[in-house]
PDB file of C-alpha atoms and ligand atoms in Angstrom:
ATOM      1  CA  UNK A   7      41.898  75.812 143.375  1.00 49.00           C
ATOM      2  CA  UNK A   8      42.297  75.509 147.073  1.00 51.00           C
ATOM      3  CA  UNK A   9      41.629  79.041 148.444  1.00 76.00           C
ATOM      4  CA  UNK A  10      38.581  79.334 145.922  1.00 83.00           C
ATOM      5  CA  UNK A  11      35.659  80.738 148.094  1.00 92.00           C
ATOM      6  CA  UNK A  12      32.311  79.644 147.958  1.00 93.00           C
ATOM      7  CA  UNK A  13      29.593  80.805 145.710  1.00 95.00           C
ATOM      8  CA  UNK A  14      28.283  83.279 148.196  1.00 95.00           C
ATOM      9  CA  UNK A  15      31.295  84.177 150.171  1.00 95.00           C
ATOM     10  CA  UNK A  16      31.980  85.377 146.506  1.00 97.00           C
ATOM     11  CA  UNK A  17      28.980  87.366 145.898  1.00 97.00           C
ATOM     12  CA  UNK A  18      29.285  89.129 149.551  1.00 96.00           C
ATOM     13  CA  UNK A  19      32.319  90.065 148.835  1.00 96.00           C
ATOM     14  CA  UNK A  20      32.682  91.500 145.231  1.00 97.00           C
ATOM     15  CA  UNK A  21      33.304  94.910 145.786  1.00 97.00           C
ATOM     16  CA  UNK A  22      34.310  97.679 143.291  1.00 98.00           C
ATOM     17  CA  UNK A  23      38.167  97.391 143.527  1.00 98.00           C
ATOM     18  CA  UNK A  24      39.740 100.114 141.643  1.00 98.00           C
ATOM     19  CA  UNK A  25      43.820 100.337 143.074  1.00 98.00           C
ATOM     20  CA  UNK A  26      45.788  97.894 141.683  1.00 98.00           C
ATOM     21  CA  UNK A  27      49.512  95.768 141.581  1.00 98.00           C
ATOM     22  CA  UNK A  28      51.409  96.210 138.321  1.00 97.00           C
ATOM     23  CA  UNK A  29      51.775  92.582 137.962  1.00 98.00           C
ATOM     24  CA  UNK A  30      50.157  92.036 134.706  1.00 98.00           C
ATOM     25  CA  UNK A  31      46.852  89.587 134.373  1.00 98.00           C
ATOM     26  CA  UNK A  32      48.371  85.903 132.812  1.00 98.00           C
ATOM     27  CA  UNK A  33      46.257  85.050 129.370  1.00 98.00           C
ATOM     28  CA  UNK A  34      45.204  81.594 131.332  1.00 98.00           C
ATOM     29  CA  UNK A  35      43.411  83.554 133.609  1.00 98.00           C
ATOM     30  CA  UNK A  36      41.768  86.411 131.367  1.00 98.00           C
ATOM     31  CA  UNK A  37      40.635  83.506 129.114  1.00 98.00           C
ATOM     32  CA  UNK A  38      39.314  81.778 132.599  1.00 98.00           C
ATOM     33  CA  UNK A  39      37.267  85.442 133.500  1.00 98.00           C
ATOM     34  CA  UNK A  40      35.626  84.998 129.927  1.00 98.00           C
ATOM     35  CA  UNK A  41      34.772  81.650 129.877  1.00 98.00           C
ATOM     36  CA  UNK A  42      32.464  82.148 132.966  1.00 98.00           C
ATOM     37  CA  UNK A  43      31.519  85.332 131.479  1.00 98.00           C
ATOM     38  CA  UNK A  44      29.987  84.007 128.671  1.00 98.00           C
ATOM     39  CA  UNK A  45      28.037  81.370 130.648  1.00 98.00           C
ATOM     40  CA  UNK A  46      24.914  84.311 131.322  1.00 98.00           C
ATOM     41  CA  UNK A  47      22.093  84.004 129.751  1.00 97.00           C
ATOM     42  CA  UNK A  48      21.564  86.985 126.894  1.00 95.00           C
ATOM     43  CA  UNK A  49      17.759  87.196 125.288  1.00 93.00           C
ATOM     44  CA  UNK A  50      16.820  84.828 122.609  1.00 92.00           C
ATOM     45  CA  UNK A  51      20.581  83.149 123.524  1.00 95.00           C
ATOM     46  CA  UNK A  52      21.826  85.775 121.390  1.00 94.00           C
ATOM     47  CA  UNK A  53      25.216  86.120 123.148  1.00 96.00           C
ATOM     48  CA  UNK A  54      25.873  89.210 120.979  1.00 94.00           C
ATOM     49  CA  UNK A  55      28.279  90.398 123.508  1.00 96.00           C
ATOM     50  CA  UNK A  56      31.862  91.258 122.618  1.00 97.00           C
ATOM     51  CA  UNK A  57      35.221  92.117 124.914  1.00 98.00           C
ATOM     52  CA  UNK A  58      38.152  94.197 123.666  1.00 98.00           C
ATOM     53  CA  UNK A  59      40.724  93.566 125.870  1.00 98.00           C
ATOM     54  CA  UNK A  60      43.223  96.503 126.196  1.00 98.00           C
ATOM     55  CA  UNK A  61      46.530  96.589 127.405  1.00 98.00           C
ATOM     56  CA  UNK A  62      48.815  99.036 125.328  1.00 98.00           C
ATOM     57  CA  UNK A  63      50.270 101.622 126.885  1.00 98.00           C
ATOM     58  CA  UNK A  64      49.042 104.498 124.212  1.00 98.00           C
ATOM     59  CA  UNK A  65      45.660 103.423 124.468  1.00 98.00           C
ATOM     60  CA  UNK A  66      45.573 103.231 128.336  1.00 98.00           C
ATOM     61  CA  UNK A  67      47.052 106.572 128.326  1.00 98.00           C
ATOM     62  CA  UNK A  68      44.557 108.328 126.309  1.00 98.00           C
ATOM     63  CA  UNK A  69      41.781 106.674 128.540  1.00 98.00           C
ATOM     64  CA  UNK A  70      43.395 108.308 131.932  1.00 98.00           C
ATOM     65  CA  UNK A  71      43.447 111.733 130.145  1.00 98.00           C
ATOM     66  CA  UNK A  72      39.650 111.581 129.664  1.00 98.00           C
ATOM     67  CA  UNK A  73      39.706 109.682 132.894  1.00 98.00           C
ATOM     68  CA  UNK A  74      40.924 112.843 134.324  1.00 98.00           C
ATOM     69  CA  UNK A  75      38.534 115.104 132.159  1.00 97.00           C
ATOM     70  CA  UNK A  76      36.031 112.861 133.346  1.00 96.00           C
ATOM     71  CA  UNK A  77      36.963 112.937 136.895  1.00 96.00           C
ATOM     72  CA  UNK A  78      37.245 116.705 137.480  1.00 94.00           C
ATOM     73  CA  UNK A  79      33.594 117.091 136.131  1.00 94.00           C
ATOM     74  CA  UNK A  80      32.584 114.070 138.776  1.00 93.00           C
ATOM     75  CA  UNK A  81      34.100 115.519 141.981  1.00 92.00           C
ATOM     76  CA  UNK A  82      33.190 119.042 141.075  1.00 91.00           C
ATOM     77  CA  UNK A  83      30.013 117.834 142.272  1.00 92.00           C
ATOM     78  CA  UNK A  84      30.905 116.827 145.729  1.00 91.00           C
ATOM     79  CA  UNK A  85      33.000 120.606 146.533  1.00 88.00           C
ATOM     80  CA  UNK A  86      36.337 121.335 146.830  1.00 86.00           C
ATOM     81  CA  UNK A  87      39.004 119.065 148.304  1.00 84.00           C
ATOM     82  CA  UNK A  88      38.407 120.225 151.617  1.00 89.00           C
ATOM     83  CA  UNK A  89      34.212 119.631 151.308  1.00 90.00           C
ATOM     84  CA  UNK A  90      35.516 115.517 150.020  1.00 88.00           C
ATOM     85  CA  UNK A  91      37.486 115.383 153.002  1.00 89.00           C
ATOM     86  CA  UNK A  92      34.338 115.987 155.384  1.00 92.00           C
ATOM     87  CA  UNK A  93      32.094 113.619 153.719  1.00 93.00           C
ATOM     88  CA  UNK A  94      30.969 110.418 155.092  1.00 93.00           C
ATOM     89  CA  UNK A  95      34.010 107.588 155.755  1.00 92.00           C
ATOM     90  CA  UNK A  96      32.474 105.189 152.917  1.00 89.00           C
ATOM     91  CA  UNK A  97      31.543 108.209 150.396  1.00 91.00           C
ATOM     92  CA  UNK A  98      35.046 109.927 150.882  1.00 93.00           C
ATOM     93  CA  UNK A  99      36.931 106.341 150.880  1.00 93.00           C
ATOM     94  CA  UNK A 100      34.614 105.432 147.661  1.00 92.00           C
ATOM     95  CA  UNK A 101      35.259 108.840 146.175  1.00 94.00           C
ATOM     96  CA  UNK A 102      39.048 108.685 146.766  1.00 94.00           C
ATOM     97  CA  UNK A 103      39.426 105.367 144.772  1.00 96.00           C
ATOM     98  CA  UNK A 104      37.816 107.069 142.234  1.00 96.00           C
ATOM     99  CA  UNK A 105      40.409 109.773 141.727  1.00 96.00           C
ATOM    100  CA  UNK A 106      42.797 106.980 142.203  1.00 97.00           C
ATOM    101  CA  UNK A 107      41.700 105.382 139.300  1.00 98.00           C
ATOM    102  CA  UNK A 108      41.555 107.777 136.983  1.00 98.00           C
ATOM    103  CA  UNK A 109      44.923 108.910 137.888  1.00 98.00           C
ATOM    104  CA  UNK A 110      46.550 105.056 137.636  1.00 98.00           C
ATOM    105  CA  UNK A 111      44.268 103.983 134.603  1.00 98.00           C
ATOM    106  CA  UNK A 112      47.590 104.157 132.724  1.00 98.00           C
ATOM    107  CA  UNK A 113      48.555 101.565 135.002  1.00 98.00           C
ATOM    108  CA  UNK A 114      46.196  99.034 135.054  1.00 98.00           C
ATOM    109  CA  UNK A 115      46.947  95.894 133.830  1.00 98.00           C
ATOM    110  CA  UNK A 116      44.585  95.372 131.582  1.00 98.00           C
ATOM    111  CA  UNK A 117      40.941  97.252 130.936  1.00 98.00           C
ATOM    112  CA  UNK A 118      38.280  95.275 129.003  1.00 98.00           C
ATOM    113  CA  UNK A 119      36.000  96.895 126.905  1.00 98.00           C
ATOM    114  CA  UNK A 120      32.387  95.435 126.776  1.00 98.00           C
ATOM    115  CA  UNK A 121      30.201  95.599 124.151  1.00 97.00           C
ATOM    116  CA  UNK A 122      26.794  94.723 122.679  1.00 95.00           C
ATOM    117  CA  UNK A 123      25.069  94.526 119.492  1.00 91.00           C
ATOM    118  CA  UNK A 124      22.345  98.125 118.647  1.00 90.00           C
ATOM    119  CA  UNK A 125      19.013  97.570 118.307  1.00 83.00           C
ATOM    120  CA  UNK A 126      18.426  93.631 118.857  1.00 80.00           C
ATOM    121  CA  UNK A 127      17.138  93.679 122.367  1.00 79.00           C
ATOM    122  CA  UNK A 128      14.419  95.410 124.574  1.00 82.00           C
ATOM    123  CA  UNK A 129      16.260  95.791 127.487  1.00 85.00           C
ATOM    124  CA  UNK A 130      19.649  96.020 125.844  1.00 80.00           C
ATOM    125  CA  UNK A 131      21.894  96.094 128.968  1.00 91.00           C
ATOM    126  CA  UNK A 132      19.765  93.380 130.086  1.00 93.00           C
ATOM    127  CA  UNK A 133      21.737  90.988 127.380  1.00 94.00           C
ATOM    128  CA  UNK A 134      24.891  92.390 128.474  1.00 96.00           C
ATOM    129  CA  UNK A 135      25.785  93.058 132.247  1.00 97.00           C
ATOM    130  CA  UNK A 136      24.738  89.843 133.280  1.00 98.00           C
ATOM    131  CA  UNK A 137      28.101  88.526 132.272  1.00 98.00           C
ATOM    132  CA  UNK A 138      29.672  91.947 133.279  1.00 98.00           C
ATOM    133  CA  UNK A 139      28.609  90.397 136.697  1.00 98.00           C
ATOM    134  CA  UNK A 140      30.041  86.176 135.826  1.00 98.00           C
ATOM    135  CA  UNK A 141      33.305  87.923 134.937  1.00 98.00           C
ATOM    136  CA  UNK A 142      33.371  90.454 138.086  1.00 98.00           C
ATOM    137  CA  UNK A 143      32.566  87.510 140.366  1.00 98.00           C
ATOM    138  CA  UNK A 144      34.664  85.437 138.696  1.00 98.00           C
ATOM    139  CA  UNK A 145      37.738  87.737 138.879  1.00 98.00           C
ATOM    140  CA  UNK A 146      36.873  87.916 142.543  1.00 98.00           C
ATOM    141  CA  UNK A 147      36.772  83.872 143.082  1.00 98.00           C
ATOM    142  CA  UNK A 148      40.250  84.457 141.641  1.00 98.00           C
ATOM    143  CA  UNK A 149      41.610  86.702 143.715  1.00 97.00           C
ATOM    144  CA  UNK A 150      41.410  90.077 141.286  1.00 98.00           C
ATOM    145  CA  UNK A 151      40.043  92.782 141.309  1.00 98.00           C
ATOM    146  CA  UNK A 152      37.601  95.030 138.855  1.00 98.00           C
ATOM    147  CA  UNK A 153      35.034  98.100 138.525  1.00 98.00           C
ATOM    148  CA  UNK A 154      32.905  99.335 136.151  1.00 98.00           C
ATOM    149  CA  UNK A 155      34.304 102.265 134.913  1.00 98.00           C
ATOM    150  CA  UNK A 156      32.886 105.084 132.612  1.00 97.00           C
ATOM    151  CA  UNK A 157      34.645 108.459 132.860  1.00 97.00           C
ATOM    152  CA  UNK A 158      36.562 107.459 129.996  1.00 97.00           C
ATOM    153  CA  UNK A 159      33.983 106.574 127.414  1.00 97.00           C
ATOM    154  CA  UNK A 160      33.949 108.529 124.505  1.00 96.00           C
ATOM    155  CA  UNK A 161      32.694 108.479 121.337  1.00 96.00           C
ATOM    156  CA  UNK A 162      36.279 108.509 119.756  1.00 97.00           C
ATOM    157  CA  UNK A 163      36.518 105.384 121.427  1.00 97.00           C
ATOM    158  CA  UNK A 164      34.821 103.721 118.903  1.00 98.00           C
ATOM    159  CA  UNK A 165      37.317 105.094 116.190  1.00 97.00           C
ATOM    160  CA  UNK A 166      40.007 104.075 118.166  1.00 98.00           C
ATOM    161  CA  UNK A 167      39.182 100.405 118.911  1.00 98.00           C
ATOM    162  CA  UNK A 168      37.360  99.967 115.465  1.00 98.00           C
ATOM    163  CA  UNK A 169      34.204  98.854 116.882  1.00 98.00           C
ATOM    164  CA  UNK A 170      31.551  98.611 113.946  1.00 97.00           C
ATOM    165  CA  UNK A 171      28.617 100.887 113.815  1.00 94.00           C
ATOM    166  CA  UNK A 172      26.728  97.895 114.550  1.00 94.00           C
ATOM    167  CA  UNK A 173      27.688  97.594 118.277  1.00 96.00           C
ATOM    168  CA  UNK A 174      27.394  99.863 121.327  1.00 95.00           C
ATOM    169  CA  UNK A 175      30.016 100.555 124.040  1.00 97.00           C
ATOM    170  CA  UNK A 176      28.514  99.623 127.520  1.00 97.00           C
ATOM    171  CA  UNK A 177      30.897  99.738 129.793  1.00 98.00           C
ATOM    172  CA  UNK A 178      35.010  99.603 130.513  1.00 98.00           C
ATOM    173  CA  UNK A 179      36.319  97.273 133.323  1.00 98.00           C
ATOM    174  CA  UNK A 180      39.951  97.835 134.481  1.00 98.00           C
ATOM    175  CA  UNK A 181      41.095  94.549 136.089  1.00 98.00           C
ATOM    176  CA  UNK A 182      44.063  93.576 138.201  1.00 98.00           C
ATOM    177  CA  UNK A 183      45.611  92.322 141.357  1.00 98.00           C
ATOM    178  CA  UNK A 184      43.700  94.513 143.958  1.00 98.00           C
ATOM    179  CA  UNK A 185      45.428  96.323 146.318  1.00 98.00           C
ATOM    180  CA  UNK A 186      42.608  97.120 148.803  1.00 97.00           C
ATOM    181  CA  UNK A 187      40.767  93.687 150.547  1.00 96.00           C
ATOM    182  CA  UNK A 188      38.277  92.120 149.034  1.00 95.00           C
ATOM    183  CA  UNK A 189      35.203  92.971 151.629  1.00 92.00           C
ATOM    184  CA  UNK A 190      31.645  93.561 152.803  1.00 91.00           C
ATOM    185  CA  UNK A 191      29.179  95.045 150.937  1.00 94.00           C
ATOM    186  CA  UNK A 192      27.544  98.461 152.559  1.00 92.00           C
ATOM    187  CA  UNK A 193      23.855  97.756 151.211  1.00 96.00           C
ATOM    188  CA  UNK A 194      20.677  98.607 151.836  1.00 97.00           C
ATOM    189  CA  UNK A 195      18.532  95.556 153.164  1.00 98.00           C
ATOM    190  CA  UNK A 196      16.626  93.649 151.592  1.00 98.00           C
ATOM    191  CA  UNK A 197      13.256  94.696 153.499  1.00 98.00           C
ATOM    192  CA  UNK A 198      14.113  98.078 151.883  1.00 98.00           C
ATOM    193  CA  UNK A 199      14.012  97.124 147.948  1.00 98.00           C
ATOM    194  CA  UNK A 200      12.145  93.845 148.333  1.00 98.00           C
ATOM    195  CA  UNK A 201       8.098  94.263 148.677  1.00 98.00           C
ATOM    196  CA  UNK A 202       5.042  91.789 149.165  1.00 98.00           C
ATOM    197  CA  UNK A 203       2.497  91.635 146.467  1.00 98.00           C
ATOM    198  CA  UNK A 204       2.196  95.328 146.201  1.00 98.00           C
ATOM    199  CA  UNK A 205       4.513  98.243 145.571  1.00 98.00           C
ATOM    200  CA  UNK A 206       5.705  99.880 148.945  1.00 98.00           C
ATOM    201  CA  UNK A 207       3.985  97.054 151.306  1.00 98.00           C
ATOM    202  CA  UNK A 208       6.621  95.370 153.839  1.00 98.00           C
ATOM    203  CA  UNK A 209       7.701  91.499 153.711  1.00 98.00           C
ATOM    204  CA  UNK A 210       7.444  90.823 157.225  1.00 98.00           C
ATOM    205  CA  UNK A 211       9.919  87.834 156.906  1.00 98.00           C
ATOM    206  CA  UNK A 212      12.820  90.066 155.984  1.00 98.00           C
ATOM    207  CA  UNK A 213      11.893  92.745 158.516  1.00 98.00           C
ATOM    208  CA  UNK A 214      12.441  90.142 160.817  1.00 97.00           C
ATOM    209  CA  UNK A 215      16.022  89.776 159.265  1.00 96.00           C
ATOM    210  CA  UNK A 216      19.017  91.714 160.800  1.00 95.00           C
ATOM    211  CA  UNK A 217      19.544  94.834 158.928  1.00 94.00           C
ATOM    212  CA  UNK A 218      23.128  93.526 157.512  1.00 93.00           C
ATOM    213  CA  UNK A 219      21.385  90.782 155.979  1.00 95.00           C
ATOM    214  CA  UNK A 220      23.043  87.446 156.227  1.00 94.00           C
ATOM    215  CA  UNK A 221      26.774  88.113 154.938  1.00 90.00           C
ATOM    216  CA  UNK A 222      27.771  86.299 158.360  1.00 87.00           C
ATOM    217  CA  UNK A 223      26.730  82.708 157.049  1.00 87.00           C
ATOM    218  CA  UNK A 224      29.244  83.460 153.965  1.00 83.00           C
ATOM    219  CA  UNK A 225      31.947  85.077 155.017  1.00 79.00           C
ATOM    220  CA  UNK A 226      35.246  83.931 156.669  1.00 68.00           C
ATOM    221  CA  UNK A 227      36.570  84.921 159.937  1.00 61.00           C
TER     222      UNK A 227
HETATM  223  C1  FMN B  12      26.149 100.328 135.317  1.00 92.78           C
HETATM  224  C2  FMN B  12      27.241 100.715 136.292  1.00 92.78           C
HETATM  225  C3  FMN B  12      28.043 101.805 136.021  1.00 92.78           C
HETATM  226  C4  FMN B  12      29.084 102.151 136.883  1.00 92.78           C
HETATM  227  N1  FMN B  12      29.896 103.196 136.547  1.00 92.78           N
HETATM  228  C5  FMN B  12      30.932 103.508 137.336  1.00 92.78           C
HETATM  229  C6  FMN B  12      31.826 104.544 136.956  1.00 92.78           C
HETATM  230  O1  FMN B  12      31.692 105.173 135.900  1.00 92.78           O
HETATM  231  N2  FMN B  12      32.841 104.854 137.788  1.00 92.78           N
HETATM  232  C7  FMN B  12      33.040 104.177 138.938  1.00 92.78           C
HETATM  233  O2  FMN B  12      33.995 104.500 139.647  1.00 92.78           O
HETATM  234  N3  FMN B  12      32.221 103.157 139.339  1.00 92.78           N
HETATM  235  C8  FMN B  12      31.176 102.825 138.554  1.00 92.78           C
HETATM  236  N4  FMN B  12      30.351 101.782 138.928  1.00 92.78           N
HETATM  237  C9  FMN B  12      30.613 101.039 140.190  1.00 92.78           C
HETATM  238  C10 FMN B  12      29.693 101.507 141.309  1.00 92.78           C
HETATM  239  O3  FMN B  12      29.909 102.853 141.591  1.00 92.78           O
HETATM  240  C11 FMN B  12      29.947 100.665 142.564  1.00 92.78           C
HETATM  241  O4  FMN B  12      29.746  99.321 142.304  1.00 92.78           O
HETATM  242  C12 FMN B  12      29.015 101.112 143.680  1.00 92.78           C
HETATM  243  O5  FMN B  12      29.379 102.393 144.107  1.00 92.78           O
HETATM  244  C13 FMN B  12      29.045 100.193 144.874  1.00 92.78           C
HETATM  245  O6  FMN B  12      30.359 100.063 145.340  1.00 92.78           O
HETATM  246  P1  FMN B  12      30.848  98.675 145.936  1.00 92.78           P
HETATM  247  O7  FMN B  12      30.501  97.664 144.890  1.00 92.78           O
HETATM  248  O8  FMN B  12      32.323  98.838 146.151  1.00 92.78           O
HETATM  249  O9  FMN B  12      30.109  98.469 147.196  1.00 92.78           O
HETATM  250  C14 FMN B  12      29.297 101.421 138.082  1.00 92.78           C
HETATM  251  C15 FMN B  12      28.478 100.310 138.368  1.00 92.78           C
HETATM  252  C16 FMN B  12      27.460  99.952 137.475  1.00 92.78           C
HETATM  253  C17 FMN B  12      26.606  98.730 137.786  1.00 92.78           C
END
């Protein structure tokens, strides 16, 4: 692929993405998204993880009305429409695709389900988001969108995807043609979260680091 961007271009720029084109997601390319998905590395090489992928309509309606159950309880939180309004650009503009995506779920292409198997692992989600995060970066690298997205999940979920006792729901990814750019990353840096030998204690090599960190080396005028 010609436009395909770098490895770190990639990873600076894999944002949640949650507005999306109708045009539908071609099987070459789903299968593409779970072929480098299933590349992470799972404890004891288990690779007990498993992907539903949805796309009928009833289904995806169902999910936007406890989207939208989901949603009111969510920005309920954050005040009335007025209080969202006078939050902070990236909160509101964060906040806002939220509600956008519970209203469009119905819309979205296609949402994958992700599951793992109950009771094998430690750190269960430890065996499984790694290749949440192949297949987001990978849908990036080819040009679509996706977000993790949990104010649907429901038990009845289960029921109605017949998922066996034996595995757990971890998370729903609606995927698609973004309409908002692919972009920066607003993160804290990494003399923030990263520490030297003890708990708290600064790494003087990345406080000598610019505060945006080093997306500049990766990403493209
Ligand atoms: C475990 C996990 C659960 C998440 N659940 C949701 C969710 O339920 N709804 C949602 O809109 N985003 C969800 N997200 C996405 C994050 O909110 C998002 O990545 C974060 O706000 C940073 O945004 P950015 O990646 O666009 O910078 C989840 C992310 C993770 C890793």
């Amino acid at each position: 692929m010609t436009n395909d961007p770098g490895l770190f271009e990639t990873i600076y720029t894999t944002r949640a993405l949650r507005r999306f084109k109708p045009d539908p997601v071609p099987d070459e390319v789903l299968f593409q998204l779970f072929d480098a998905a299933i590349r992470a590395s799972s404890g004891q090489n288990a690779q007990d993880w498993r992907w539903i992928i949805i796309r009928d309509a009833a289904i995806k309606r169902q999910l936007k009305e406890w989207a939208l159950e989901g949603w009111t309880r969510y920005a309920a939180r954050y005040g009335s429409e007025e209080e969202i309004a006078a939050l902070p650009r990236n909160q509101r503009l964060s906040l806002n695709s939220v509600r956008d995506l519970a209203h469009g779920l119905d819309r979205v292409p296609v949402i994958v389900a992700v599951l793992g198997m109950k009771g094998r692992h430690s750190t269960p989600g430890g065996s499984t988001f790694p290749a949440v995060q192949n297949f987001q970066l990978a849908a990036r690298a080819l040009g679509l969108g996706s977000s993790i997205f949990n104010l649907p999940m429901r038990d009845r979920l289960y029921e109605m995807l017949g998922i066996p006792e034996t595995n757990q729901l971890y998370c729903l990814l609606p995927i698609g043609y973004p309409v908002d750019k692919q972009g920066p990353l607003n993160r804290k840096p990494v003399k923030a979260v990263v520490f030297d030998e003890k708990y708290g204690a600064g790494w003087a090599f990345a406080e000598a680091q610019p505060e945006s960190g080093w997306g500049d080396r990766w990403l493209r005028p």
